[in-house]
Backbone atoms as SQL, in Angstrom:
CREATE TABLE atoms (id INTEGER PRIMARY KEY, chain TEXT, resi INTEGER, resn TEXT, atom TEXT, x REAL, y REAL, z REAL);
INSERT INTO atoms VALUES
  (1, 'A', 1, 'UNK', 'N', -45.751, -27.189, 80.004),
  (2, 'A', 1, 'UNK', 'CA', -45.640, -27.154, 78.239),
  (3, 'A', 1, 'UNK', 'C', -44.599, -29.039, 78.028),
  (4, 'A', 2, 'UNK', 'N', -44.571, -29.590, 77.845),
  (5, 'A', 2, 'UNK', 'CA', -43.915, -30.615, 77.291),
  (6, 'A', 2, 'UNK', 'C', -42.655, -30.164, 76.295),
  (7, 'A', 3, 'UNK', 'N', -41.369, -30.643, 76.708),
  (8, 'A', 3, 'UNK', 'CA', -40.297, -30.817, 75.770),
  (9, 'A', 3, 'UNK', 'C', -39.460, -31.685, 75.322),
  (10, 'A', 4, 'UNK', 'N', -39.100, -31.595, 74.652),
  (11, 'A', 4, 'UNK', 'CA', -37.732, -33.094, 73.999),
  (12, 'A', 4, 'UNK', 'C', -36.043, -32.128, 74.100),
  (13, 'A', 5, 'UNK', 'N', -35.472, -33.834, 75.032),
  (14, 'A', 5, 'UNK', 'CA', -34.381, -33.420, 74.832),
  (15, 'A', 5, 'UNK', 'C', -33.489, -34.200, 73.807),
  (16, 'A', 6, 'UNK', 'N', -32.268, -33.739, 73.441),
  (17, 'A', 6, 'UNK', 'CA', -32.164, -33.772, 71.603),
  (18, 'A', 6, 'UNK', 'C', -30.467, -34.140, 72.828),
  (19, 'A', 7, 'UNK', 'N', -30.606, -35.870, 72.850),
  (20, 'A', 7, 'UNK', 'CA', -28.917, -35.961, 73.566),
  (21, 'A', 7, 'UNK', 'C', -27.952, -35.484, 71.608),
  (22, 'A', 8, 'UNK', 'N', -27.256, -34.973, 72.963),
  (23, 'A', 8, 'UNK', 'CA', -25.815, -35.246, 71.445),
  (24, 'A', 8, 'UNK', 'C', -24.554, -35.428, 71.859),
  (25, 'A', 9, 'UNK', 'N', -23.712, -36.208, 71.099),
  (26, 'A', 9, 'UNK', 'CA', -22.237, -36.874, 71.624),
  (27, 'A', 9, 'UNK', 'C', -21.405, -36.661, 72.302),
  (28, 'A', 10, 'UNK', 'N', -21.677, -35.264, 71.954),
  (29, 'A', 10, 'UNK', 'CA', -19.844, -34.606, 73.108),
  (30, 'A', 10, 'UNK', 'C', -20.894, -32.581, 73.483),
  (31, 'A', 11, 'UNK', 'N', -20.384, -31.876, 73.696),
  (32, 'A', 11, 'UNK', 'CA', -20.446, -30.410, 74.487),
  (33, 'A', 11, 'UNK', 'C', -20.686, -29.988, 72.622),
  (34, 'A', 12, 'UNK', 'N', -19.407, -29.736, 72.042),
  (35, 'A', 12, 'UNK', 'CA', -19.427, -29.380, 70.741),
  (36, 'A', 12, 'UNK', 'C', -20.724, -29.666, 69.782),
  (37, 'A', 13, 'UNK', 'N', -21.252, -31.083, 70.520),
  (38, 'A', 13, 'UNK', 'CA', -21.746, -31.597, 68.827),
  (39, 'A', 13, 'UNK', 'C', -23.832, -30.796, 69.506),
  (40, 'A', 14, 'UNK', 'N', -23.535, -30.292, 71.013),
  (41, 'A', 14, 'UNK', 'CA', -24.850, -29.124, 71.293),
  (42, 'A', 14, 'UNK', 'C', -24.170, -28.155, 71.090),
  (43, 'A', 15, 'UNK', 'N', -23.868, -27.712, 71.044),
  (44, 'A', 15, 'UNK', 'CA', -23.681, -26.427, 71.033),
  (45, 'A', 15, 'UNK', 'C', -23.689, -25.774, 69.113),
  (46, 'A', 16, 'UNK', 'N', -23.393, -26.938, 68.289),
  (47, 'A', 16, 'UNK', 'CA', -23.486, -26.800, 67.136),
  (48, 'A', 16, 'UNK', 'C', -24.973, -27.585, 66.806),
  (49, 'A', 17, 'UNK', 'N', -25.440, -27.891, 67.189),
  (50, 'A', 17, 'UNK', 'CA', -27.249, -28.328, 67.154),
  (51, 'A', 17, 'UNK', 'C', -28.231, -27.361, 67.848),
  (52, 'A', 18, 'UNK', 'N', -27.254, -26.123, 68.429),
  (53, 'A', 18, 'UNK', 'CA', -28.225, -25.234, 69.193),
  (54, 'A', 18, 'UNK', 'C', -28.415, -24.014, 67.830),
  (55, 'A', 19, 'UNK', 'N', -26.635, -24.028, 67.761),
  (56, 'A', 19, 'UNK', 'CA', -26.550, -23.071, 66.527),
  (57, 'A', 19, 'UNK', 'C', -27.603, -22.933, 64.896),
  (58, 'A', 20, 'UNK', 'N', -27.758, -24.115, 64.639),
  (59, 'A', 20, 'UNK', 'CA', -28.110, -24.754, 63.576),
  (60, 'A', 20, 'UNK', 'C', -29.767, -24.315, 63.338),
  (61, 'A', 21, 'UNK', 'N', -30.137, -24.607, 64.820),
  (62, 'A', 21, 'UNK', 'CA', -31.408, -24.612, 64.801),
  (63, 'A', 21, 'UNK', 'C', -31.795, -23.320, 65.206),
  (64, 'A', 22, 'UNK', 'N', -30.970, -21.830, 65.718),
  (65, 'A', 22, 'UNK', 'CA', -31.331, -20.953, 66.340),
  (66, 'A', 22, 'UNK', 'C', -31.345, -20.366, 65.130),
  (67, 'A', 23, 'UNK', 'N', -30.728, -20.570, 64.454),
  (68, 'A', 23, 'UNK', 'CA', -30.188, -19.685, 62.607),
  (69, 'A', 23, 'UNK', 'C', -31.970, -19.880, 61.748),
  (70, 'A', 24, 'UNK', 'N', -32.480, -21.081, 62.329),
  (71, 'A', 24, 'UNK', 'CA', -33.755, -21.275, 61.621),
  (72, 'A', 24, 'UNK', 'C', -34.546, -20.292, 62.090),
  (73, 'A', 25, 'UNK', 'N', -34.647, -20.259, 63.286),
  (74, 'A', 25, 'UNK', 'CA', -36.000, -19.474, 64.522),
  (75, 'A', 25, 'UNK', 'C', -36.324, -20.109, 65.614),
  (76, 'A', 26, 'UNK', 'N', -35.837, -21.138, 65.774),
  (77, 'A', 26, 'UNK', 'CA', -35.989, -22.469, 66.813),
  (78, 'A', 26, 'UNK', 'C', -35.502, -22.032, 68.158),
  (79, 'A', 27, 'UNK', 'N', -35.793, -21.755, 68.887),
  (80, 'A', 27, 'UNK', 'CA', -35.461, -21.701, 70.196),
  (81, 'A', 27, 'UNK', 'C', -34.742, -22.703, 70.833),
  (82, 'A', 28, 'UNK', 'N', -33.510, -22.668, 70.799),
  (83, 'A', 28, 'UNK', 'CA', -32.699, -24.099, 71.943),
  (84, 'A', 28, 'UNK', 'C', -31.959, -23.599, 72.527),
  (85, 'A', 29, 'UNK', 'N', -32.533, -24.631, 73.833),
  (86, 'A', 29, 'UNK', 'CA', -31.208, -24.655, 75.095),
  (87, 'A', 29, 'UNK', 'C', -30.344, -25.801, 75.544),
  (88, 'A', 30, 'UNK', 'N', -28.816, -25.776, 75.814),
  (89, 'A', 30, 'UNK', 'CA', -28.323, -26.553, 76.253),
  (90, 'A', 30, 'UNK', 'C', -28.390, -26.928, 77.496),
  (91, 'A', 31, 'UNK', 'N', -28.258, -27.717, 77.936),
  (92, 'A', 31, 'UNK', 'CA', -27.884, -28.419, 79.135),
  (93, 'A', 31, 'UNK', 'C', -27.716, -29.598, 79.380),
  (94, 'A', 32, 'UNK', 'N', -26.968, -29.716, 80.791),
  (95, 'A', 32, 'UNK', 'CA', -26.841, -31.347, 80.910),
  (96, 'A', 32, 'UNK', 'C', -27.959, -32.423, 80.789),
  (97, 'A', 33, 'UNK', 'N', -27.000, -33.457, 80.138),
  (98, 'A', 33, 'UNK', 'CA', -28.035, -34.861, 80.307),
  (99, 'A', 33, 'UNK', 'C', -28.190, -34.607, 81.488),
  (100, 'A', 34, 'UNK', 'N', -30.460, -35.140, 82.626),
  (101, 'A', 34, 'UNK', 'CA', -30.436, -35.846, 83.472),
  (102, 'A', 34, 'UNK', 'C', -29.222, -37.351, 83.730),
  (103, 'A', 35, 'UNK', 'N', -28.948, -37.895, 84.943),
  (104, 'A', 35, 'UNK', 'CA', -28.396, -38.258, 85.147),
  (105, 'A', 35, 'UNK', 'C', -29.093, -39.622, 84.872),
  (106, 'A', 36, 'UNK', 'N', -30.811, -39.775, 84.062),
  (107, 'A', 36, 'UNK', 'CA', -31.297, -41.095, 83.989),
  (108, 'A', 36, 'UNK', 'C', -31.506, -41.533, 82.394),
  (109, 'A', 37, 'UNK', 'N', -30.367, -39.860, 81.577),
  (110, 'A', 37, 'UNK', 'CA', -30.375, -39.945, 79.997),
  (111, 'A', 37, 'UNK', 'C', -29.107, -40.384, 79.939),
  (112, 'A', 38, 'UNK', 'N', -28.223, -39.264, 81.107),
  (113, 'A', 38, 'UNK', 'CA', -26.842, -39.397, 80.045),
  (114, 'A', 38, 'UNK', 'C', -25.942, -41.151, 80.847),
  (115, 'A', 39, 'UNK', 'N', -26.785, -42.331, 81.352),
  (116, 'A', 39, 'UNK', 'CA', -26.275, -42.849, 82.278),
  (117, 'A', 39, 'UNK', 'C', -24.601, -42.648, 83.115),
  (118, 'A', 40, 'UNK', 'N', -23.744, -43.066, 82.710),
  (119, 'A', 40, 'UNK', 'CA', -23.062, -42.993, 82.893),
  (120, 'A', 40, 'UNK', 'C', -21.800, -41.671, 82.126),
  (121, 'A', 41, 'UNK', 'N', -21.107, -40.979, 82.984),
  (122, 'A', 41, 'UNK', 'CA', -20.806, -40.009, 82.245),
  (123, 'A', 41, 'UNK', 'C', -21.492, -38.812, 82.279),
  (124, 'A', 42, 'UNK', 'N', -20.924, -37.694, 81.722),
  (125, 'A', 42, 'UNK', 'CA', -21.368, -36.532, 81.374),
  (126, 'A', 42, 'UNK', 'C', -22.221, -36.580, 79.636),
  (127, 'A', 43, 'UNK', 'N', -23.682, -36.254, 79.717),
  (128, 'A', 43, 'UNK', 'CA', -23.794, -35.572, 78.772),
  (129, 'A', 43, 'UNK', 'C', -24.187, -34.254, 78.324),
  (130, 'A', 44, 'UNK', 'N', -24.475, -34.107, 76.771),
  (131, 'A', 44, 'UNK', 'CA', -25.376, -32.568, 76.686),
  (132, 'A', 44, 'UNK', 'C', -27.011, -32.985, 75.927),
  (133, 'A', 45, 'UNK', 'N', -27.647, -32.628, 76.437),
  (134, 'A', 45, 'UNK', 'CA', -28.802, -32.372, 75.499),
  (135, 'A', 45, 'UNK', 'C', -29.258, -30.751, 74.838),
  (136, 'A', 46, 'UNK', 'N', -29.590, -30.797, 74.035),
  (137, 'A', 46, 'UNK', 'CA', -30.410, -29.951, 73.323),
  (138, 'A', 46, 'UNK', 'C', -32.114, -29.648, 73.792),
  (139, 'A', 47, 'UNK', 'N', -32.999, -29.462, 74.319),
  (140, 'A', 47, 'UNK', 'CA', -33.860, -28.517, 74.312),
  (141, 'A', 47, 'UNK', 'C', -34.864, -28.048, 73.571),
  (142, 'A', 48, 'UNK', 'N', -35.714, -28.702, 72.707),
  (143, 'A', 48, 'UNK', 'CA', -36.975, -27.809, 72.305),
  (144, 'A', 48, 'UNK', 'C', -38.540, -28.399, 72.287),
  (145, 'A', 49, 'UNK', 'N', -39.407, -27.426, 71.916),
  (146, 'A', 49, 'UNK', 'CA', -41.026, -27.192, 72.577),
  (147, 'A', 49, 'UNK', 'C', -41.289, -28.560, 71.938),
  (148, 'A', 50, 'UNK', 'N', -42.166, -28.818, 72.004),
  (149, 'A', 50, 'UNK', 'CA', -42.880, -29.911, 71.434),
  (150, 'A', 50, 'UNK', 'C', -43.435, -29.614, 70.142),
  (151, 'A', 51, 'UNK', 'N', -43.733, -28.302, 69.904),
  (152, 'A', 51, 'UNK', 'CA', -44.289, -28.240, 68.597),
  (153, 'A', 51, 'UNK', 'C', -42.773, -27.597, 67.561),
  (154, 'A', 52, 'UNK', 'N', -41.736, -27.868, 67.712),
  (155, 'A', 52, 'UNK', 'CA', -40.569, -27.075, 66.924),
  (156, 'A', 52, 'UNK', 'C', -40.313, -29.040, 66.996),
  (157, 'A', 53, 'UNK', 'N', -40.168, -29.250, 67.100),
  (158, 'A', 53, 'UNK', 'CA', -39.161, -31.275, 67.396),
  (159, 'A', 53, 'UNK', 'C', -39.556, -31.876, 65.578),
  (160, 'A', 54, 'UNK', 'N', -40.200, -31.688, 65.363),
  (161, 'A', 54, 'UNK', 'CA', -40.212, -32.526, 63.423),
  (162, 'A', 54, 'UNK', 'C', -39.387, -31.439, 63.105),
  (163, 'A', 55, 'UNK', 'N', -39.189, -30.096, 62.997),
  (164, 'A', 55, 'UNK', 'CA', -38.802, -29.013, 62.167),
  (165, 'A', 55, 'UNK', 'C', -37.163, -29.062, 62.371),
  (166, 'A', 56, 'UNK', 'N', -37.278, -29.397, 64.024),
  (167, 'A', 56, 'UNK', 'CA', -35.252, -29.246, 64.253),
  (168, 'A', 56, 'UNK', 'C', -34.983, -30.998, 63.895),
  (169, 'A', 57, 'UNK', 'N', -35.716, -31.288, 63.853),
  (170, 'A', 57, 'UNK', 'CA', -35.238, -33.212, 63.497),
  (171, 'A', 57, 'UNK', 'C', -34.677, -33.073, 61.686),
  (172, 'A', 58, 'UNK', 'N', -35.305, -32.720, 60.994),
  (173, 'A', 58, 'UNK', 'CA', -35.511, -32.683, 60.033),
  (174, 'A', 58, 'UNK', 'C', -34.233, -31.545, 59.769),
  (175, 'A', 59, 'UNK', 'N', -34.205, -30.674, 60.347),
  (176, 'A', 59, 'UNK', 'CA', -33.027, -28.719, 60.154),
  (177, 'A', 59, 'UNK', 'C', -31.922, -29.909, 60.610),
  (178, 'A', 60, 'UNK', 'N', -32.039, -30.952, 61.600),
  (179, 'A', 60, 'UNK', 'CA', -31.025, -31.670, 61.694),
  (180, 'A', 60, 'UNK', 'C', -30.111, -32.718, 61.154),
  (181, 'A', 61, 'UNK', 'N', -30.980, -33.162, 60.441),
  (182, 'A', 61, 'UNK', 'CA', -30.421, -34.519, 59.115),
  (183, 'A', 61, 'UNK', 'C', -29.512, -33.969, 58.427),
  (184, 'A', 62, 'UNK', 'N', -30.228, -32.587, 57.872),
  (185, 'A', 62, 'UNK', 'CA', -30.329, -32.056, 56.770),
  (186, 'A', 62, 'UNK', 'C', -28.314, -31.430, 56.362),
  (187, 'A', 63, 'UNK', 'N', -28.253, -30.834, 58.064),
  (188, 'A', 63, 'UNK', 'CA', -27.081, -30.650, 58.846),
  (189, 'A', 63, 'UNK', 'C', -26.290, -31.434, 58.918),
  (190, 'A', 64, 'UNK', 'N', -26.281, -32.893, 59.143),
  (191, 'A', 64, 'UNK', 'CA', -25.630, -33.376, 59.329),
  (192, 'A', 64, 'UNK', 'C', -25.389, -33.572, 60.709),
  (193, 'A', 65, 'UNK', 'N', -26.307, -33.579, 61.188),
  (194, 'A', 65, 'UNK', 'CA', -26.671, -33.833, 63.102),
  (195, 'A', 65, 'UNK', 'C', -27.498, -34.149, 63.197),
  (196, 'A', 66, 'UNK', 'N', -27.762, -35.161, 63.125),
  (197, 'A', 66, 'UNK', 'CA', -28.676, -36.272, 63.280),
  (198, 'A', 66, 'UNK', 'C', -28.633, -36.566, 65.081),
  (199, 'A', 67, 'UNK', 'N', -29.740, -35.958, 66.226),
  (200, 'A', 67, 'UNK', 'CA', -29.543, -37.049, 67.325),
  (201, 'A', 67, 'UNK', 'C', -28.974, -37.886, 67.555),
  (202, 'A', 68, 'UNK', 'N', -28.024, -38.763, 68.426),
  (203, 'A', 68, 'UNK', 'CA', -27.895, -39.082, 69.018),
  (204, 'A', 68, 'UNK', 'C', -29.401, -40.332, 69.547),
  (205, 'A', 69, 'UNK', 'N', -30.017, -39.620, 70.211),
  (206, 'A', 69, 'UNK', 'CA', -30.988, -40.497, 71.189),
  (207, 'A', 69, 'UNK', 'C', -31.151, -38.230, 71.753),
  (208, 'A', 70, 'UNK', 'N', -33.527, -38.531, 71.168),
  (209, 'A', 70, 'UNK', 'CA', -34.210, -37.991, 72.061),
  (210, 'A', 70, 'UNK', 'C', -35.307, -38.128, 73.158),
  (211, 'A', 71, 'UNK', 'N', -35.281, -37.631, 73.891),
  (212, 'A', 71, 'UNK', 'CA', -36.292, -37.807, 74.757),
  (213, 'A', 71, 'UNK', 'C', -37.531, -36.646, 75.478),
  (214, 'A', 72, 'UNK', 'N', -38.455, -37.279, 75.794),
  (215, 'A', 72, 'UNK', 'CA', -39.765, -36.166, 75.837),
  (216, 'A', 72, 'UNK', 'C', -39.788, -35.847, 77.314),
  (217, 'A', 73, 'UNK', 'N', -39.402, -35.385, 77.943),
  (218, 'A', 73, 'UNK', 'CA', -39.434, -34.366, 79.391),
  (219, 'A', 73, 'UNK', 'C', -40.805, -34.036, 79.440),
  (220, 'A', 74, 'UNK', 'N', -41.486, -35.264, 80.279),
  (221, 'A', 74, 'UNK', 'CA', -42.881, -34.660, 80.594),
  (222, 'A', 74, 'UNK', 'C', -42.555, -33.460, 81.790),
  (223, 'A', 75, 'UNK', 'N', -44.397, -33.148, 81.676),
  (224, 'A', 75, 'UNK', 'CA', -44.666, -32.144, 82.851),
  (225, 'A', 75, 'UNK', 'C', -44.271, -32.711, 84.246),
  (226, 'A', 76, 'UNK', 'N', -44.233, -33.701, 85.194),
  (227, 'A', 76, 'UNK', 'CA', -44.464, -34.744, 86.223),
  (228, 'A', 76, 'UNK', 'C', -42.478, -34.681, 86.203),
  (229, 'A', 77, 'UNK', 'N', -41.357, -34.377, 85.457),
  (230, 'A', 77, 'UNK', 'CA', -40.011, -34.116, 85.220),
  (231, 'A', 77, 'UNK', 'C', -39.408, -35.701, 85.330),
  (232, 'A', 78, 'UNK', 'N', -40.091, -36.470, 84.431),
  (233, 'A', 78, 'UNK', 'CA', -39.663, -37.780, 83.698),
  (234, 'A', 78, 'UNK', 'C', -39.523, -38.310, 82.703),
  (235, 'A', 79, 'UNK', 'N', -38.657, -39.061, 82.096),
  (236, 'A', 79, 'UNK', 'CA', -37.776, -38.671, 81.435),
  (237, 'A', 79, 'UNK', 'C', -38.313, -40.165, 79.882),
  (238, 'A', 80, 'UNK', 'N', -38.997, -40.266, 78.994),
  (239, 'A', 80, 'UNK', 'CA', -39.193, -41.337, 78.044),
  (240, 'A', 80, 'UNK', 'C', -38.641, -41.075, 77.081),
  (241, 'A', 81, 'UNK', 'N', -37.394, -42.241, 76.496),
  (242, 'A', 81, 'UNK', 'CA', -37.056, -42.328, 74.898),
  (243, 'A', 81, 'UNK', 'C', -38.058, -42.191, 74.426),
  (244, 'A', 82, 'UNK', 'N', -38.101, -41.362, 73.144),
  (245, 'A', 82, 'UNK', 'CA', -38.724, -41.679, 71.742),
  (246, 'A', 82, 'UNK', 'C', -38.457, -42.257, 70.553),
  (247, 'A', 83, 'UNK', 'N', -38.869, -43.196, 69.560),
  (248, 'A', 83, 'UNK', 'CA', -38.393, -44.046, 68.857),
  (249, 'A', 83, 'UNK', 'C', -38.141, -43.517, 67.454),
  (250, 'A', 84, 'UNK', 'N', -37.299, -43.136, 66.838),
  (251, 'A', 84, 'UNK', 'CA', -36.793, -42.401, 65.674),
  (252, 'A', 84, 'UNK', 'C', -37.217, -43.009, 64.418);
């Protein structure tokens, strides 16, 4: 299955992002961003399924929690940034 990682600027924002999505029925998991994505320092991301991405982004923008960046997590373990 293909997943997307919504990169957040802090753990607090990742928690808020996941909470907003869970309230509307979208499964969201908080995880540390892989080094490939985070670069220097540690970052947090929220993982959502491909089928939920467009709804998730719309809901997050409405809630004032627009994502910093979004990456696709492919089945082979690689990541590619998605331009919004």
